[in-house]
XYZ file of C-alpha atoms in Angstrom:
651
model
C 0.088 -0.036 0.088
C 1.175 3.708 -0.594
C 3.275 5.152 2.162
C 0.971 8.110 2.976
C 1.773 10.882 0.723
C -0.156 13.357 2.726
C 1.673 12.928 5.873
C 4.946 12.449 4.171
C 4.948 15.894 2.551
C 4.305 17.546 5.935
C 6.952 15.461 7.715
C 9.525 16.358 5.069
C 9.407 19.970 6.484
C 10.562 18.738 9.758
C 13.084 16.293 8.515
C 15.987 16.241 11.105
C 19.683 15.948 10.221
C 20.708 12.281 9.628
C 24.320 11.298 9.265
C 25.515 9.356 6.158
C 25.374 5.613 6.352
C 28.642 3.790 6.750
C 27.893 1.668 3.735
C 25.648 1.731 0.718
C 22.831 -0.619 0.588
C 23.114 -1.764 -3.099
C 20.224 -4.105 -2.746
C 17.850 -1.348 -2.494
C 19.091 -0.085 -5.995
C 19.332 -3.437 -7.699
C 16.055 -4.997 -6.596
C 13.350 -4.770 -9.328
C 9.756 -3.600 -8.502
C 6.751 -5.680 -9.217
C 4.886 -3.372 -11.507
C 5.562 -0.151 -13.597
C 2.940 1.545 -15.700
C -0.453 0.578 -14.524
C -3.877 1.260 -16.410
C -7.297 0.196 -15.385
C -9.960 -1.612 -17.742
C -12.914 0.566 -18.896
C -15.266 -1.456 -16.682
C -12.899 -1.116 -13.699
C -12.625 -4.828 -13.104
C -8.988 -5.371 -14.050
C -5.644 -3.701 -14.025
C -2.876 -4.118 -16.656
C 0.757 -3.387 -15.510
C 4.222 -3.737 -17.157
C 6.422 -5.938 -14.958
C 10.361 -5.629 -15.199
C 12.059 -9.002 -15.518
C 15.807 -9.772 -15.558
C 16.459 -9.024 -19.148
C 13.070 -7.812 -20.595
C 9.679 -6.070 -19.652
C 6.570 -7.976 -19.636
C 2.782 -7.193 -18.964
C 0.278 -8.727 -16.469
C -3.492 -8.364 -16.111
C -4.729 -8.598 -12.469
C -8.266 -8.805 -11.301
C -8.987 -5.812 -9.227
C -11.285 -7.598 -6.801
C -8.684 -9.889 -5.248
C -5.287 -8.861 -7.054
C -5.199 -12.189 -8.701
C -3.155 -12.296 -12.125
C -5.524 -13.669 -14.738
C -2.959 -13.388 -17.911
C 0.243 -12.201 -18.792
C 2.794 -12.005 -21.611
C 6.564 -11.429 -22.041
C 8.565 -11.177 -25.197
C 12.219 -12.579 -25.994
C 15.475 -11.242 -24.403
C 15.853 -7.577 -24.478
C 12.132 -6.979 -25.490
C 10.101 -4.234 -23.833
C 6.231 -3.715 -23.531
C 6.605 -0.160 -24.642
C 3.128 0.862 -24.376
C -0.444 -0.795 -24.151
C -4.029 0.151 -24.428
C -7.441 -1.067 -23.323
C -9.425 -1.574 -26.441
C -12.548 -3.049 -24.537
C -13.322 -4.366 -21.079
C -11.422 -7.576 -21.551
C -8.793 -6.983 -24.215
C -5.477 -5.122 -24.606
C -3.296 -4.030 -27.487
C 0.552 -4.293 -26.815
C 3.289 -2.357 -28.784
C 6.632 -3.927 -28.405
C 10.124 -2.285 -28.392
C 13.630 -3.451 -28.027
C 16.460 -2.337 -25.563
C 20.017 -3.604 -25.652
C 20.892 -2.765 -22.281
C 19.733 -0.776 -19.310
C 20.929 2.511 -20.585
C 19.609 2.181 -24.101
C 16.577 4.000 -25.206
C 13.976 1.496 -26.224
C 12.977 1.525 -30.014
C 9.724 0.300 -31.322
C 10.157 -3.014 -33.169
C 6.833 -2.554 -35.218
C 5.239 -5.435 -33.493
C 1.554 -5.393 -32.137
C 0.006 -8.066 -29.889
C -3.369 -8.601 -28.229
C -4.034 -10.003 -24.979
C -7.213 -10.831 -23.059
C -8.628 -11.734 -19.692
C -9.600 -15.139 -20.979
C -6.218 -16.791 -20.037
C -5.692 -17.770 -23.773
C -2.318 -17.116 -25.386
C -1.134 -13.778 -26.646
C -2.015 -13.246 -30.253
C 0.296 -11.658 -32.817
C -1.322 -9.020 -34.695
C 1.684 -7.571 -36.664
C 5.072 -9.116 -36.770
C 7.875 -10.160 -37.027
C 10.250 -7.581 -35.689
C 11.086 -5.038 -38.233
C 14.866 -4.216 -38.981
C 14.730 -0.470 -38.521
C 17.617 1.674 -39.567
C 19.531 -0.677 -42.165
C 16.818 -0.799 -44.829
C 18.037 1.880 -47.071
C 21.558 0.567 -47.693
C 20.869 -3.178 -47.579
C 18.543 -5.638 -49.164
C 15.419 -5.747 -47.128
C 12.400 -8.058 -46.667
C 9.303 -6.460 -48.213
C 7.223 -7.934 -45.480
C 9.035 -5.945 -42.854
C 6.373 -3.469 -41.327
C 6.841 -0.871 -38.663
C 3.366 -0.680 -36.936
C 2.023 1.429 -34.137
C -1.447 2.009 -32.590
C -2.883 5.460 -33.315
C -6.057 5.280 -31.324
C -8.942 3.221 -30.392
C -12.348 3.787 -32.136
C -15.108 5.243 -30.058
C -17.857 2.754 -29.742
C -16.156 0.012 -31.448
C -14.537 -2.451 -28.940
C -13.347 -4.791 -31.742
C -11.112 -2.410 -33.954
C -8.319 -0.033 -33.679
C -6.574 2.449 -35.993
C -2.898 1.772 -36.598
C -0.192 3.222 -38.739
C 1.918 0.788 -40.783
C 5.001 1.656 -42.541
C 6.334 -0.463 -45.193
C 10.141 -0.273 -44.846
C 12.480 0.515 -47.635
C 14.405 3.316 -49.463
C 11.201 5.198 -49.813
C 9.044 4.003 -47.023
C 5.314 4.732 -47.286
C 3.120 4.935 -44.057
C -0.723 4.030 -44.095
C -3.566 3.908 -41.927
C -5.538 0.873 -41.419
C -8.432 -0.276 -39.331
C -7.520 -3.527 -37.477
C -9.597 -6.175 -35.798
C -7.802 -6.914 -32.508
C -9.213 -10.341 -32.622
C -8.164 -11.618 -35.872
C -5.610 -9.172 -37.145
C -7.787 -8.473 -40.272
C -6.866 -4.878 -41.639
C -8.679 -2.437 -43.762
C -7.274 0.480 -45.414
C -8.216 4.082 -44.164
C -5.780 6.552 -45.412
C -2.267 6.994 -46.973
C 0.095 9.515 -45.331
C 1.652 12.176 -47.438
C 4.928 12.047 -45.749
C 7.306 9.073 -44.823
C 7.524 7.717 -41.308
C 4.229 9.529 -40.367
C 2.776 9.873 -37.069
C -0.973 10.787 -36.697
C -3.327 12.490 -34.414
C -7.144 11.622 -34.551
C -10.030 13.638 -33.161
C -12.646 12.417 -30.634
C -14.874 11.006 -33.254
C -11.913 8.622 -34.458
C -11.138 10.677 -37.602
C -7.483 11.066 -38.634
C -7.075 14.607 -38.794
C -3.065 15.136 -38.720
C -0.124 13.697 -40.172
C 3.516 14.560 -39.275
C 6.738 13.101 -40.712
C 10.024 13.933 -42.369
C 12.287 12.652 -45.224
C 15.991 12.091 -44.993
C 16.858 15.664 -44.694
C 15.184 15.377 -41.072
C 12.912 18.489 -41.688
C 9.541 17.980 -40.033
C 6.374 18.501 -42.256
C 2.866 18.795 -40.778
C -0.294 18.012 -42.786
C -3.958 18.448 -42.086
C -7.243 17.233 -43.314
C -10.855 18.314 -42.242
C -12.228 14.767 -42.520
C -11.588 11.211 -44.016
C -12.581 12.285 -47.420
C -10.561 15.668 -47.425
C -7.159 15.973 -49.123
C -4.018 16.406 -47.050
C -2.610 19.952 -47.137
C 0.619 21.058 -45.971
C 0.257 23.368 -42.997
C 3.874 23.747 -41.697
C 7.249 22.998 -43.241
C 10.278 23.362 -41.074
C 12.530 23.974 -43.868
C 10.515 27.067 -44.661
C 9.160 28.271 -41.291
C 12.184 27.385 -39.124
C 9.839 25.683 -36.491
C 8.395 22.370 -35.765
C 4.706 22.059 -34.688
C 3.497 18.695 -33.124
C -0.213 18.287 -32.851
C -1.377 17.258 -29.261
C -5.143 17.681 -28.986
C -8.279 19.669 -29.669
C -10.903 21.825 -28.059
C -14.065 19.956 -26.961
C -15.855 20.763 -30.280
C -12.886 19.878 -32.523
C -12.760 23.186 -34.112
C -9.432 24.325 -32.365
C -6.366 22.152 -32.674
C -3.334 22.620 -30.211
C 0.127 22.299 -31.138
C 3.600 22.320 -29.291
C 5.550 24.731 -31.327
C 9.098 25.638 -31.211
C 9.995 29.327 -30.854
C 12.993 31.343 -32.236
C 14.127 31.782 -28.703
C 13.269 30.421 -25.377
C 11.074 27.335 -24.552
C 8.278 25.888 -26.644
C 4.840 27.080 -26.508
C 1.392 25.645 -26.771
C -0.433 27.271 -29.739
C -4.097 27.128 -30.753
C -4.819 26.786 -34.473
C -8.182 27.524 -35.699
C -8.930 24.829 -38.217
C -11.402 27.129 -40.237
C -9.370 30.408 -40.344
C -5.980 28.948 -40.019
C -5.171 31.551 -37.230
C -2.561 30.655 -34.680
C -2.633 31.934 -31.018
C -0.367 31.207 -28.262
C -2.234 29.849 -25.182
C 0.365 28.433 -22.785
C 4.141 28.927 -22.326
C 6.517 28.950 -19.361
C 9.339 31.394 -19.124
C 12.010 28.728 -18.845
C 10.867 25.221 -19.714
C 9.193 23.271 -22.476
C 5.931 21.424 -21.835
C 6.716 18.275 -20.016
C 3.523 16.352 -20.539
C 0.253 17.307 -21.957
C -3.032 16.728 -19.907
C -5.921 15.374 -21.921
C -9.456 14.789 -20.701
C -11.219 11.442 -20.346
C -11.794 11.158 -24.168
C -7.956 11.364 -24.692
C -8.326 14.007 -27.243
C -9.518 17.212 -25.539
C -6.610 19.319 -24.294
C -6.971 20.450 -20.671
C -3.557 21.958 -20.183
C 0.062 20.971 -19.668
C 2.761 20.030 -17.059
C 6.045 21.785 -16.823
C 9.273 20.304 -15.153
C 11.794 22.764 -13.247
C 11.998 22.793 -9.380
C 9.178 20.378 -9.547
C 6.397 19.455 -11.882
C 3.742 22.168 -12.263
C 0.363 22.005 -13.634
C -1.086 24.784 -15.957
C -4.707 24.426 -17.254
C -6.545 26.228 -20.054
C -9.411 28.269 -19.120
C -12.252 26.126 -18.389
C -14.411 24.584 -15.796
C -15.326 21.169 -17.063
C -15.130 17.984 -15.088
C -11.573 17.090 -16.272
C -10.204 20.467 -15.235
C -11.882 20.140 -11.814
C -10.316 16.775 -11.388
C -6.894 18.016 -12.024
C -7.280 20.964 -9.645
C -8.446 18.617 -7.109
C -5.424 16.269 -7.520
C -3.046 19.322 -7.247
C -4.532 19.988 -3.835
C -4.598 16.293 -2.800
C -0.922 15.798 -3.736
C 1.218 18.930 -3.273
C 4.744 18.718 -3.990
C 4.343 15.752 -6.249
C 3.858 15.086 -10.014
C 0.531 13.628 -10.896
C -0.199 11.462 -13.960
C -3.637 9.981 -14.866
C -2.798 6.840 -16.626
C -6.482 5.886 -17.485
C -10.111 6.202 -16.568
C -12.970 3.739 -16.081
C -16.144 4.420 -17.909
C -17.821 6.049 -14.958
C -14.862 8.375 -14.410
C -12.750 6.709 -11.763
C -9.195 7.885 -12.573
C -6.023 5.689 -12.042
C -3.402 8.220 -10.721
C 0.320 7.578 -10.453
C 2.031 10.150 -7.915
C 5.948 10.549 -7.465
C 8.531 13.086 -6.628
C 12.226 13.617 -6.171
C 12.167 11.109 -3.232
C 9.431 8.838 -3.927
C 9.602 6.299 -6.955
C 5.756 6.440 -6.950
C 2.483 5.518 -5.777
C -0.835 4.576 -7.480
C -4.175 5.705 -6.373
C -7.740 5.185 -7.546
C -9.316 8.742 -7.506
C -12.990 9.221 -7.247
C -13.830 12.733 -8.458
C -17.525 12.122 -7.227
C -16.666 11.517 -3.773
C -13.290 13.367 -3.663
C -11.473 10.173 -2.150
C -8.179 8.706 -3.152
C -7.571 5.000 -2.389
C -4.020 3.601 -2.466
C -3.561 0.685 -4.832
C 0.202 0.151 -5.303
C 3.505 1.395 -3.840
C 6.408 1.452 -6.289
C 9.726 0.342 -4.771
C 8.286 0.642 -1.188
C 11.555 -0.454 0.418
C 12.732 3.132 -0.236
C 11.743 5.424 2.717
C 11.152 8.982 1.293
C 12.050 10.393 4.687
C 15.603 8.940 4.294
C 16.134 9.989 0.673
C 18.127 12.908 -0.518
C 16.261 15.990 -1.984
C 16.957 17.223 -5.515
C 17.411 20.893 -5.779
C 17.161 22.836 -8.837
C 20.111 25.233 -9.671
C 20.962 27.916 -12.140
C 24.513 28.396 -13.360
C 25.765 31.132 -15.676
C 28.092 29.706 -18.393
C 31.196 31.685 -19.578
C 29.405 33.070 -22.549
C 26.632 34.271 -20.486
C 24.049 31.454 -21.275
C 21.833 30.401 -18.581
C 22.115 26.748 -17.526
C 19.779 24.882 -15.318
C 20.419 21.506 -13.542
C 20.005 19.681 -10.098
C 22.074 19.263 -6.994
C 21.539 16.285 -4.722
C 23.238 16.556 -1.317
C 23.526 13.865 1.282
C 20.678 13.944 3.797
C 21.870 15.889 6.802
C 24.705 17.660 4.988
C 25.654 21.017 6.579
C 25.191 23.988 4.577
C 28.408 25.630 3.229
C 30.577 22.748 4.063
C 32.313 21.588 0.938
C 31.649 18.031 -0.030
C 33.406 15.380 -2.183
C 31.409 15.850 -5.472
C 30.583 13.606 -8.474
C 29.543 15.505 -11.621
C 27.037 13.396 -13.547
C 26.491 14.358 -17.125
C 23.476 12.770 -18.900
C 23.512 10.617 -21.964
C 21.945 11.348 -25.235
C 22.841 14.084 -25.353
C 20.342 15.900 -27.766
C 16.859 16.430 -26.506
C 17.531 14.337 -23.328
C 17.538 16.145 -20.072
C 18.144 15.519 -16.290
C 14.796 15.511 -14.604
C 13.268 16.239 -11.206
C 12.457 12.725 -10.379
C 13.589 9.804 -8.227
C 17.193 9.040 -9.700
C 18.887 5.714 -8.556
C 22.456 6.816 -9.219
C 21.950 10.167 -7.575
C 20.453 8.725 -4.553
C 23.145 6.015 -4.375
C 25.835 8.445 -4.551
C 24.411 10.873 -2.137
C 24.032 7.832 0.296
C 27.630 7.256 -0.064
C 28.271 10.820 0.965
C 28.874 12.819 -2.233
C 27.209 15.843 -3.573
C 25.829 15.160 -6.965
C 25.639 17.668 -9.683
C 23.577 17.198 -12.853
C 23.813 19.924 -15.643
C 21.416 20.246 -18.509
C 24.200 21.615 -20.750
C 23.377 23.221 -24.194
C 21.917 20.760 -26.531
C 19.684 19.391 -23.866
C 16.026 19.128 -24.011
C 13.286 20.817 -22.093
C 14.732 24.557 -22.694
C 13.629 25.267 -26.176
C 14.788 24.698 -29.789
C 17.500 27.360 -29.670
C 19.131 25.976 -26.443
C 19.274 22.518 -28.115
C 20.613 23.705 -31.496
C 23.370 25.713 -29.964
C 24.807 22.335 -28.770
C 24.869 21.074 -32.433
C 28.619 20.023 -33.194
C 29.809 21.016 -29.849
C 30.705 17.632 -28.520
C 33.932 18.484 -26.614
C 33.410 22.098 -27.181
C 30.842 24.394 -25.451
C 28.879 21.538 -24.260
C 31.860 20.285 -22.341
C 32.610 23.815 -21.178
C 29.091 24.057 -19.569
C 30.016 21.138 -17.432
C 33.305 22.628 -16.557
C 31.589 26.005 -15.670
C 29.036 24.181 -13.648
C 31.756 22.473 -11.526
C 33.541 25.752 -10.856
C 30.160 27.071 -9.762
C 29.826 24.323 -7.128
C 33.417 25.024 -5.976
C 32.687 28.808 -5.614
C 29.401 27.999 -3.795
C 31.287 25.891 -1.295
C 29.185 22.710 -2.431
C 32.267 20.931 -3.606
C 35.783 20.284 -2.190
C 37.980 21.359 -5.243
C 40.525 18.599 -4.412
C 37.736 15.830 -4.473
C 35.889 15.770 -7.587
C 35.095 13.055 -9.998
C 33.106 13.039 -13.259
C 30.848 9.945 -14.116
C 28.594 9.326 -17.069
C 27.102 6.671 -19.328
C 26.753 6.694 -23.033
C 27.434 10.398 -24.173
C 27.892 11.111 -20.452
C 30.978 8.515 -20.689
C 32.351 10.641 -23.478
C 31.854 13.701 -21.485
C 33.545 12.306 -18.443
C 36.777 11.180 -20.412
C 36.698 14.451 -22.396
C 36.314 16.512 -19.060
C 39.449 14.561 -17.749
C 41.452 15.325 -20.987
C 40.207 19.019 -21.388
C 40.434 19.977 -17.804
C 43.151 17.721 -16.369
C 43.582 19.695 -13.151
C 39.830 19.955 -12.308
C 38.699 16.186 -11.901
C 40.478 13.820 -9.600
C 38.911 10.758 -11.222
C 36.734 9.991 -14.202
C 34.313 7.080 -14.910
C 33.119 6.130 -18.335
C 30.243 3.636 -18.562
C 29.347 2.288 -22.020
C 30.692 5.538 -23.602
C 32.134 6.440 -27.049
C 35.525 8.019 -27.107
C 36.451 8.100 -31.040
C 33.940 10.402 -32.566
C 35.590 9.834 -35.950
C 34.767 6.104 -35.662
C 31.193 6.737 -34.493
C 30.508 8.794 -37.557
C 31.770 6.137 -39.669
C 29.854 3.388 -38.065
C 26.451 5.273 -38.061
C 26.852 6.551 -41.501
C 26.858 2.900 -42.779
C 23.372 2.331 -41.167
C 21.280 4.710 -43.111
C 21.118 8.100 -44.819
C 19.222 9.836 -42.044
C 21.781 8.748 -39.673
C 24.423 9.878 -41.707
C 22.970 13.236 -42.007
C 22.171 13.296 -38.138
C 25.813 12.732 -37.444
C 27.002 15.359 -39.838
C 24.350 17.948 -38.545
C 24.819 17.313 -34.824
C 28.192 15.653 -34.135
C 30.149 17.358 -36.874
C 32.019 16.575 -40.302
C 34.149 13.518 -39.907
C 37.518 14.820 -40.773
C 37.008 17.419 -37.886
C 36.291 14.760 -35.161
C 39.619 13.435 -34.350
C 40.647 16.542 -32.134
C 37.563 16.157 -30.048
C 38.113 12.435 -29.394
C 39.439 11.265 -25.975
C 41.272 8.448 -27.502
C 43.579 11.104 -29.136
C 44.077 12.944 -25.636
C 45.225 10.323 -23.334
C 48.458 12.273 -22.729
C 46.536 15.022 -21.228
C 44.752 12.976 -18.699
C 45.783 13.107 -15.021
C 42.801 11.642 -13.317
C 42.440 8.068 -12.474
C 40.109 6.248 -14.710
C 37.556 3.561 -14.496
C 35.949 2.191 -17.665
C 33.060 -0.372 -18.167
C 31.402 -1.653 -21.209
C 29.453 -4.439 -22.726
C 30.469 -6.844 -25.513
C 26.964 -6.725 -27.298
C 26.568 -2.961 -26.927
C 25.417 -1.630 -30.519
C 24.984 2.011 -29.462
C 28.586 2.354 -28.122
C 30.626 -0.719 -29.291
C 33.176 -2.158 -26.647
C 35.942 -1.288 -29.153
C 35.639 2.183 -27.930
C 36.387 1.294 -24.320
C 38.953 -1.061 -25.123
C 40.824 1.348 -27.376
C 40.452 4.064 -24.672
C 41.935 1.803 -22.125
C 44.941 0.764 -24.258
C 45.748 4.328 -25.206
C 45.710 5.389 -21.453
C 47.869 2.353 -20.462
C 50.277 3.069 -23.466
C 50.630 6.521 -21.989
C 51.363 5.098 -18.440
C 48.079 6.246 -17.187
C 46.226 4.322 -14.416
C 42.891 2.734 -15.625
C 40.541 0.162 -14.156
C 38.162 -1.678 -16.554
C 35.053 -3.925 -16.319
C 33.871 -5.862 -19.113
C 31.037 -8.202 -19.639
C 30.788 -9.931 -23.086
C 26.998 -10.604 -22.865
C 25.790 -7.218 -21.893
C 24.664 -4.371 -24.118
C 24.293 -0.659 -23.667
C 24.141 -0.756 -19.836
C 24.213 -3.863 -17.786
C 21.109 -5.940 -17.222
C 22.051 -8.954 -15.101
C 21.684 -8.340 -11.378
C 25.167 -9.896 -10.683
C 26.912 -7.697 -13.188
C 25.082 -4.589 -11.995
C 25.984 -5.463 -8.573
C 29.736 -5.824 -9.585
C 29.785 -2.626 -11.569
C 28.253 -0.469 -8.767
C 30.481 -2.216 -6.134
C 33.434 -1.412 -8.188
C 32.312 2.153 -8.848
C 31.729 2.967 -5.135
C 35.111 1.456 -4.401
C 36.805 3.579 -7.092
C 35.200 6.620 -5.840
C 36.080 5.779 -2.222
C 39.512 5.286 -3.172
C 39.726 8.711 -4.825
C 37.215 10.744 -3.037
C 36.725 9.119 0.389
C 33.055 8.266 0.445
C 31.370 5.051 1.447
C 31.635 1.606 -0.188
C 28.894 -0.926 -0.865
C 27.528 -3.093 2.069
C 28.672 -6.805 1.868
C 25.897 -9.192 1.102
């Protein structure tokens, strides 16, 4: 059962100073939870929930009455139930993805399955797995299809609308109506652009299509109804902005877009479908919309959430039932983020609630009675009262750019007393950003006694198009300088002990860690690269072989291949003074292990100390519990040897 969010939030105000534990309890961070995303069936009789397994993520259906599992499904190794939808009272459609490691971003495989409460086997609707990313440079199977669910159909519990892309050098995307029991498909529409995504209205009509060609410029098309022709209403190559449709007004006459702006964060814009007039209706002064808020029909836009020093809700003008529900949730759960995952037919909302010290709790919220009943507690072995608080920070970069990030200090740390610090750059890097949320690595390192600094350097998401674009081709350049400037800020603010700072990251963060040690040899005492890339010239060559759009992306965002050697840590080993720890997996396709092995070799050839940890069977981030335990044990030992914090408790 949930931990009692109401009393918890008041108690946090009175939290006493607690001393750092002598040893870090790794078990808390390694143990997987029972359930992840949870949705309730339309009749309210069942829950469906993702469930993490050792090397994949499955799905189970539980009877609400007694919590008994009535059916479930899981794919092959490295597969992920990426999303799922209740189509009727007793049947789900599941979209699958693949993730080759714990630090990998799941990518959709194009497979769709159905699962019911009848205990029968899962049914394949569309498969097998599509070979995404390779099809324009090698022979491909014409049967490969990349499918996704667009929407359920109002009043039709048997059929859904899906998008289907026939992969090839000139991919075509179609909209089909599909029977979720038989898989039978009926054509509905053809998209005017490749790799299209769609938005339907409350009546189930496909109104918007958005996609791009290999030049990666976004195009948005609109049609008034199923019989109308598509017409182009925004071309990024001409307008300089992208527009993503997200919902409609209750009468369907106004459509809402998330629109990029010349400067500053994205705005939500209302577009009159009759006159074509655009009007800005919501915009935060610092951050982009983090999540959109839709009414029970999943089409009517109510507002948006924004992430900065917490998650804040902003609603459009209105006094409907959905608006009243969200205002009530804000009052019921102050200081926490609230996400309504699903509704029953009679309006009961399934709500997931989380913050920076709680992984999350799930409630059934009855807007008629204004009551919230606890259903599930996520990772209930974490006591929010004993977790470290994540504080938003603002840093001025050397060129005057404002940077945002988060600082996590050990529970009970004295203000103004410098601590050993770990700088933790995020992966990606573009469009990804560090979030105000429960972060395992930050909590673990704070438990070990370290200040943890996370910086959304230029190129990160959440701060507008211009902020992201000024990071283009800045690997090792101003993106790296932002991390350096934030580190100096922490020293100047007496947060960090200047003689005890380590930089640790995964994927792009691994690159940034080694590049930081090479570019600022006197700033960091140690550096940790986890599943990182260290030879940008080789990365450009590897990605360019995969497809035209990846080749264009590498050139546009990382840089011209002949200019990358000077920004590759493998060519800068002589500069590095910091102690180095490198870890990688032999099956990593995102950051092949060859990068790490070459980095280790050039360090040793230069007479530099380096520790390594390799697992041939792991991908982009370690899955296996024993391997994760060994990595984090070695990480804490490495940090303790260099910075003096706590080690992992023996088990």
